Amino acid sequence: MYTITLKILNPRQRTTPMSNIGEYNWPLTTLWVGLVTIGLVAIYSATQGPVAEFLPAYIQVNFYKQLISFGIALMLIVGLQYVSPRTFREGSYVFYVVGLLLMVLTLIFGREVNGATSWLVLGPLNLQTSELMKIATVLAVANYLTSQRNLSAENLKTALTTVLIILVPTVLVFMQNDSGTAIIFLALIPVVLFWSGLPYGISLFIISPAIIGYLSIIAWYWGLAAAVFLTLLVFILQRRTWLTFTSFATGILLVIGVQVALFQVLQPHQRARIEAFTNPSFDPQGAGWNIIQAKTAIGSGGLYGKGYLEGTQTQLRFLPEQWTDFIFCVIGEEFGFAGAGFVVLLLTGFTIVLLRSAANHKHPFAQLVIVSVAAIYFTHFFINIGSATALIPVIGVPLPFISYGGSALITNTLMLGICLNLDFHKRQFSIYR
């Protein structure tokens, strides 16, 4: 039987959090505290300001629930620093299997929230199992890739196995009707394969369908132009005839497929949502409502905002889900371009510091874990802010550390705590190869 033991560092070991506190990644921790603080300020405005009179009692308490979750997350991030880093690698496959079992249980016994069956009720706990599955998948993929003698993902078996490890939870998430989280999982595939040695051209080929599909929704000729341009780039980077032909054929088929789906396959209400993205005024009281209100909130904030608790879109309850998916609009309206820009800078800095931590590490397992976590955060940042600013269609994805959600805050902090642990113990990590 395969067992895993949680190893706790003891004070006699060479590196412990208290004995060598100067090596701790304080910039990353400071950015985390800053993002959570901004989130608490925005959640308070979205639920406790003048808008409270329009909200039911169970939403008004969201600020206090988030405050409690922050306290739990803080204890978690401290406690994780006393766990031996080899625990995360040795237990990765166990965590992965347990995560899959929880996902299956959620499909069978889960509670539906906003159309997605993502929550598993365990007594007083409401567990969003897909969030925990992100961590388990990252650890399992990193362990698998670093266990291969040849780390280059040009090895077809290695690449396909990696994709399979990620696709299994992705399918389960799709079955839960949570397309936003499924996209987060899919975004891991090109990142981990590229970091593990996949050539530039093949990496570009993997991500090109997302670019071509996005532009094809806006206009078919933009999608066609993207297909041609990306095919040329793939040829320049890789110079393989079969890959170039496959890239071009895939792009053309995707452009045609998107157009057929838009006009022949999608239901009227689904087409309305797509039309609302490209032209919100098409249905201002229906499918275009969210985009119009979000753009109005951010645009009306001006340079410095309307003032804290003074945003009319926020306080008069025009913004949809303003404490979660559209919390960036609250910041943009009440603190203006300066406040929204500051948040973007913090998020960018947070991602860069994580990537630098990965680059400075010598162990491939730690590198892959930290890079994968950075990719998850960045995808969240891009989708949430892109949805709020109408750069992409509205997808229900929260802004990490800022949006309301105790389960998301704790699991995102858990991922960060693992990264901080691997970074802190990097000098002694080589003995765990």
Short mmCIF file of C-alpha atoms in Angstrom, two decimals, residues 19-301:
data_model
loop_
_atom_site.label_atom_id
_atom_site.label_comp_id
_atom_site.label_asym_id
_atom_site.label_seq_id
_atom_site.Cartn_x
_atom_site.Cartn_y
_atom_site.Cartn_z
CA SER A 19 15.98 30.35 12.35
CA ASN A 20 16.53 31.95 8.94
CA ILE A 21 13.66 34.37 8.56
CA GLY A 22 15.71 36.72 6.39
CA GLU A 23 15.57 34.28 3.47
CA TYR A 24 11.79 34.25 3.47
CA ASN A 25 10.17 35.75 0.35
CA TRP A 26 8.86 38.91 1.99
CA PRO A 27 8.11 40.80 -1.27
CA LEU A 28 5.71 38.05 -2.38
CA THR A 29 4.06 37.89 1.04
CA THR A 30 3.70 41.68 1.14
CA LEU A 31 2.02 41.68 -2.27
CA TRP A 32 -0.36 38.95 -1.07
CA VAL A 33 -1.33 40.97 2.01
CA GLY A 34 -1.81 44.04 -0.17
CA LEU A 35 -4.13 42.24 -2.59
CA VAL A 36 -6.21 40.71 0.20
CA THR A 37 -6.48 44.11 1.92
CA ILE A 38 -7.67 45.73 -1.30
CA GLY A 39 -10.19 42.93 -1.65
CA LEU A 40 -11.55 43.47 1.84
CA VAL A 41 -11.88 47.21 1.21
CA ALA A 42 -13.75 46.57 -2.07
CA ILE A 43 -15.98 43.85 -0.59
CA TYR A 44 -16.93 46.17 2.26
CA SER A 45 -18.00 48.83 -0.23
CA ALA A 46 -19.91 46.28 -2.34
CA THR A 47 -21.83 44.81 0.62
CA GLN A 48 -21.69 47.18 3.60
CA GLY A 49 -21.97 50.62 2.04
CA PRO A 50 -25.23 52.39 1.13
CA VAL A 51 -25.92 49.44 -1.18
CA ALA A 52 -26.61 47.26 1.88
CA GLU A 53 -30.26 48.35 1.91
CA PHE A 54 -30.71 46.65 -1.47
CA LEU A 55 -29.02 43.40 -0.44
CA PRO A 56 -30.32 40.40 1.50
CA ALA A 57 -28.80 39.70 4.90
CA TYR A 58 -26.81 36.65 3.74
CA ILE A 59 -24.88 38.84 1.27
CA GLN A 60 -24.34 41.71 3.70
CA VAL A 61 -22.26 39.41 5.94
CA ASN A 62 -19.88 38.54 3.08
CA PHE A 63 -17.31 41.04 4.32
CA TYR A 64 -17.13 39.46 7.78
CA LYS A 65 -16.98 35.96 6.30
CA GLN A 66 -14.09 37.04 4.07
CA LEU A 67 -12.33 38.54 7.09
CA ILE A 68 -12.58 35.19 8.89
CA SER A 69 -11.31 33.39 5.80
CA PHE A 70 -8.33 35.76 5.70
CA GLY A 71 -7.51 34.84 9.28
CA ILE A 72 -7.63 31.13 8.39
CA ALA A 73 -5.51 31.75 5.28
CA LEU A 74 -2.94 33.64 7.34
CA MET A 75 -2.58 30.75 9.78
CA LEU A 76 -2.39 28.34 6.86
CA ILE A 77 0.39 30.22 5.09
CA VAL A 78 2.45 30.32 8.30
CA GLY A 79 1.85 26.67 9.15
CA LEU A 80 2.83 25.50 5.66
CA GLN A 81 6.35 26.86 6.15
CA TYR A 82 6.96 24.18 8.79
CA VAL A 83 6.07 21.33 6.40
CA SER A 84 8.95 19.50 4.74
CA PRO A 85 8.98 20.35 1.01
CA ARG A 86 9.35 16.69 0.03
CA THR A 87 5.81 16.09 1.39
CA PHE A 88 4.33 17.90 -1.61
CA ARG A 89 6.17 15.69 -4.09
CA GLU A 90 5.73 12.40 -2.28
CA GLY A 91 2.04 12.98 -1.73
CA SER A 92 1.23 14.45 -5.14
CA TYR A 93 -0.39 11.35 -6.66
CA VAL A 94 -2.37 10.65 -3.49
CA PHE A 95 -3.63 14.24 -3.46
CA TYR A 96 -4.56 13.89 -7.14
CA VAL A 97 -6.60 10.70 -6.64
CA VAL A 98 -8.34 12.09 -3.56
CA GLY A 99 -9.14 15.25 -5.50
CA LEU A 100 -10.70 13.25 -8.33
CA LEU A 101 -12.81 11.29 -5.86
CA LEU A 102 -14.05 14.54 -4.32
CA MET A 103 -14.88 15.85 -7.80
CA VAL A 104 -16.93 12.74 -8.57
CA LEU A 105 -18.73 13.02 -5.23
CA THR A 106 -19.50 16.64 -6.07
CA LEU A 107 -21.08 15.59 -9.36
CA ILE A 108 -23.29 13.10 -7.52
CA PHE A 109 -24.08 14.88 -4.26
CA GLY A 110 -22.98 18.47 -4.94
CA ARG A 111 -24.96 21.64 -4.40
CA GLU A 112 -25.77 23.83 -7.39
CA VAL A 113 -24.82 27.51 -7.19
CA ASN A 114 -25.39 29.87 -10.15
CA GLY A 115 -25.95 26.93 -12.47
CA ALA A 116 -22.73 25.08 -11.56
CA THR A 117 -22.64 21.97 -9.37
CA SER A 118 -19.27 22.84 -7.84
CA TRP A 119 -19.93 22.66 -4.11
CA LEU A 120 -19.70 19.64 -1.83
CA VAL A 121 -21.39 20.08 1.54
CA LEU A 122 -19.53 18.32 4.36
CA GLY A 123 -21.36 19.19 7.55
CA PRO A 124 -20.73 22.89 8.24
CA LEU A 125 -18.21 23.10 5.38
CA ASN A 126 -19.05 24.10 1.81
CA LEU A 127 -16.14 22.83 -0.26
CA GLN A 128 -15.50 23.91 -3.83
CA THR A 129 -13.66 20.77 -4.89
CA SER A 130 -12.46 22.15 -8.23
CA GLU A 131 -10.35 24.71 -6.36
CA LEU A 132 -8.55 21.98 -4.40
CA MET A 133 -8.18 19.98 -7.61
CA LYS A 134 -6.09 22.79 -9.11
CA ILE A 135 -3.46 22.26 -6.41
CA ALA A 136 -3.53 18.48 -6.72
CA THR A 137 -3.20 18.67 -10.52
CA VAL A 138 -0.26 21.05 -10.35
CA LEU A 139 1.61 18.79 -7.91
CA ALA A 140 0.84 15.61 -9.88
CA VAL A 141 1.94 17.10 -13.22
CA ALA A 142 5.13 18.53 -11.70
CA ASN A 143 5.97 15.20 -10.07
CA TYR A 144 5.33 13.25 -13.27
CA LEU A 145 7.43 15.51 -15.49
CA THR A 146 10.36 15.61 -13.06
CA SER A 147 10.27 11.83 -12.67
CA GLN A 148 11.05 11.39 -16.39
CA ARG A 149 14.69 10.93 -17.31
CA ASN A 150 14.17 13.09 -20.36
CA LEU A 151 12.45 16.25 -19.22
CA SER A 152 11.89 17.44 -22.79
CA ALA A 153 8.21 17.31 -23.64
CA GLU A 154 9.16 16.50 -27.26
CA ASN A 155 8.80 12.95 -26.04
CA LEU A 156 5.27 12.18 -27.28
CA LYS A 157 4.42 9.79 -24.46
CA THR A 158 5.48 12.34 -21.85
CA ALA A 159 3.47 15.11 -23.50
CA LEU A 160 0.32 13.01 -23.94
CA THR A 161 0.45 11.70 -20.36
CA THR A 162 0.83 15.25 -19.07
CA VAL A 163 -2.15 16.39 -21.12
CA LEU A 164 -4.19 13.43 -19.84
CA ILE A 165 -3.42 14.25 -16.20
CA ILE A 166 -4.81 17.75 -16.79
CA LEU A 167 -7.74 16.74 -19.01
CA VAL A 168 -9.30 14.29 -16.53
CA PRO A 169 -10.19 16.98 -13.94
CA THR A 170 -11.01 19.39 -16.78
CA VAL A 171 -13.72 17.05 -18.07
CA LEU A 172 -15.12 16.66 -14.55
CA VAL A 173 -15.24 20.45 -14.17
CA PHE A 174 -17.06 20.77 -17.51
CA MET A 175 -19.55 18.18 -16.27
CA GLN A 176 -20.11 20.42 -13.24
CA ASN A 177 -21.09 23.17 -15.73
CA ASP A 178 -18.22 25.41 -14.61
CA SER A 179 -16.63 26.47 -17.89
CA GLY A 180 -14.60 29.27 -16.30
CA THR A 181 -12.67 26.92 -14.03
CA ALA A 182 -12.27 24.43 -16.90
CA ILE A 183 -10.49 27.14 -18.90
CA ILE A 184 -8.07 27.61 -15.99
CA PHE A 185 -7.17 23.91 -16.15
CA LEU A 186 -6.74 23.98 -19.94
CA ALA A 187 -4.42 27.00 -19.65
CA LEU A 188 -1.98 24.81 -17.70
CA ILE A 189 -1.27 22.55 -20.69
CA PRO A 190 0.85 24.89 -22.86
CA VAL A 191 2.57 26.38 -19.80
CA VAL A 192 3.82 23.12 -18.25
CA LEU A 193 4.77 21.62 -21.62
CA PHE A 194 6.67 24.74 -22.65
CA TRP A 195 8.49 24.99 -19.33
CA SER A 196 9.44 21.31 -19.50
CA GLY A 197 11.06 21.67 -22.89
CA LEU A 198 8.46 21.88 -25.64
CA PRO A 199 9.85 23.90 -28.60
CA TYR A 200 8.54 27.42 -29.24
CA GLY A 201 6.81 26.50 -32.48
CA ILE A 202 4.83 23.61 -31.02
CA SER A 203 3.94 25.71 -27.96
CA LEU A 204 2.59 28.42 -30.27
CA PHE A 205 0.65 25.79 -32.22
CA ILE A 206 -1.03 24.61 -29.00
CA ILE A 207 -2.21 28.08 -27.94
CA SER A 208 -3.07 29.33 -31.45
CA PRO A 209 -6.64 27.87 -31.50
CA ALA A 210 -7.60 30.08 -28.55
CA ILE A 211 -6.33 33.20 -30.36
CA ILE A 212 -7.92 32.28 -33.69
CA GLY A 213 -11.21 31.31 -32.07
CA TYR A 214 -11.39 34.58 -30.10
CA LEU A 215 -10.76 36.73 -33.18
CA SER A 216 -13.17 34.63 -35.30
CA ILE A 217 -15.97 35.52 -32.88
CA ILE A 218 -15.31 39.21 -33.51
CA ALA A 219 -15.08 38.81 -37.31
CA TRP A 220 -14.27 35.88 -39.59
CA TYR A 221 -11.62 37.83 -41.50
CA TRP A 222 -9.76 38.63 -38.26
CA GLY A 223 -9.72 34.91 -37.48
CA LEU A 224 -8.45 34.12 -40.99
CA ALA A 225 -5.70 36.75 -40.70
CA ALA A 226 -4.65 35.31 -37.35
CA ALA A 227 -4.55 31.79 -38.80
CA VAL A 228 -2.23 32.89 -41.61
CA PHE A 229 0.01 34.99 -39.34
CA LEU A 230 0.35 32.31 -36.66
CA THR A 231 1.08 29.64 -39.28
CA LEU A 232 3.95 31.78 -40.59
CA LEU A 233 5.29 32.17 -37.04
CA VAL A 234 5.06 28.42 -36.44
CA PHE A 235 7.02 27.80 -39.67
CA ILE A 236 9.68 30.36 -38.77
CA LEU A 237 10.11 28.91 -35.27
CA GLN A 238 9.94 25.21 -36.13
CA ARG A 239 10.43 24.79 -39.91
CA ARG A 240 8.58 21.49 -40.07
CA THR A 241 6.33 21.03 -43.09
CA TRP A 242 3.84 18.73 -41.36
CA LEU A 243 3.47 21.12 -38.41
CA THR A 244 3.04 24.15 -40.68
CA PHE A 245 0.37 22.41 -42.75
CA THR A 246 -1.40 21.15 -39.62
CA SER A 247 -1.32 24.63 -38.08
CA PHE A 248 -2.83 26.25 -41.20
CA ALA A 249 -5.47 23.54 -41.66
CA THR A 250 -6.44 23.73 -37.99
CA GLY A 251 -6.78 27.50 -38.20
CA ILE A 252 -8.99 27.42 -41.30
CA LEU A 253 -11.20 24.69 -39.88
CA LEU A 254 -11.52 26.64 -36.65
CA VAL A 255 -12.60 29.83 -38.45
CA ILE A 256 -15.22 27.85 -40.39
CA GLY A 257 -16.30 25.96 -37.27
CA VAL A 258 -16.82 29.16 -35.27
CA GLN A 259 -18.95 30.68 -38.02
CA VAL A 260 -21.05 27.51 -38.36
CA ALA A 261 -21.49 27.35 -34.58
CA LEU A 262 -22.53 31.00 -34.40
CA PHE A 263 -25.20 30.75 -37.07
CA GLN A 264 -26.24 27.10 -37.17
CA VAL A 265 -25.49 25.36 -33.86
CA LEU A 266 -25.90 27.80 -30.99
CA GLN A 267 -29.32 28.47 -29.52
CA PRO A 268 -30.77 32.01 -29.82
CA HIS A 269 -29.92 32.92 -26.20
CA GLN A 270 -26.35 31.68 -26.68
CA ARG A 271 -25.94 33.71 -29.86
CA ALA A 272 -27.33 36.69 -27.96
CA ARG A 273 -24.51 36.45 -25.43
CA ILE A 274 -21.90 36.38 -28.20
CA GLU A 275 -23.59 39.30 -29.96
CA ALA A 276 -23.68 41.19 -26.66
CA PHE A 277 -19.90 40.83 -26.38
CA THR A 278 -19.23 42.32 -29.81
CA ASN A 279 -22.14 44.78 -29.59
CA PRO A 280 -23.55 45.25 -26.04
CA SER A 281 -26.22 47.68 -27.25
CA PHE A 282 -27.75 44.80 -29.23
CA ASP A 283 -29.61 43.72 -26.06
CA PRO A 284 -28.98 46.37 -23.36
CA GLN A 285 -31.63 45.05 -20.97
CA GLY A 286 -30.68 41.39 -21.38
CA ALA A 287 -27.45 39.77 -22.55
CA GLY A 288 -25.65 43.13 -22.85
CA TRP A 289 -26.60 44.36 -19.37
CA ASN A 290 -23.54 43.07 -17.51
CA ILE A 291 -21.04 44.45 -20.01
CA ILE A 292 -22.76 47.84 -20.24
CA GLN A 293 -22.94 48.29 -16.46
CA ALA A 294 -19.35 47.15 -15.99
CA LYS A 295 -18.03 49.56 -18.63
CA THR A 296 -20.18 52.36 -17.23
CA ALA A 297 -18.81 51.81 -13.72
CA ILE A 298 -15.17 51.78 -14.79
CA GLY A 299 -15.57 54.64 -17.27
CA SER A 300 -17.42 56.89 -14.84
CA GLY A 301 -14.63 56.54 -12.29
#
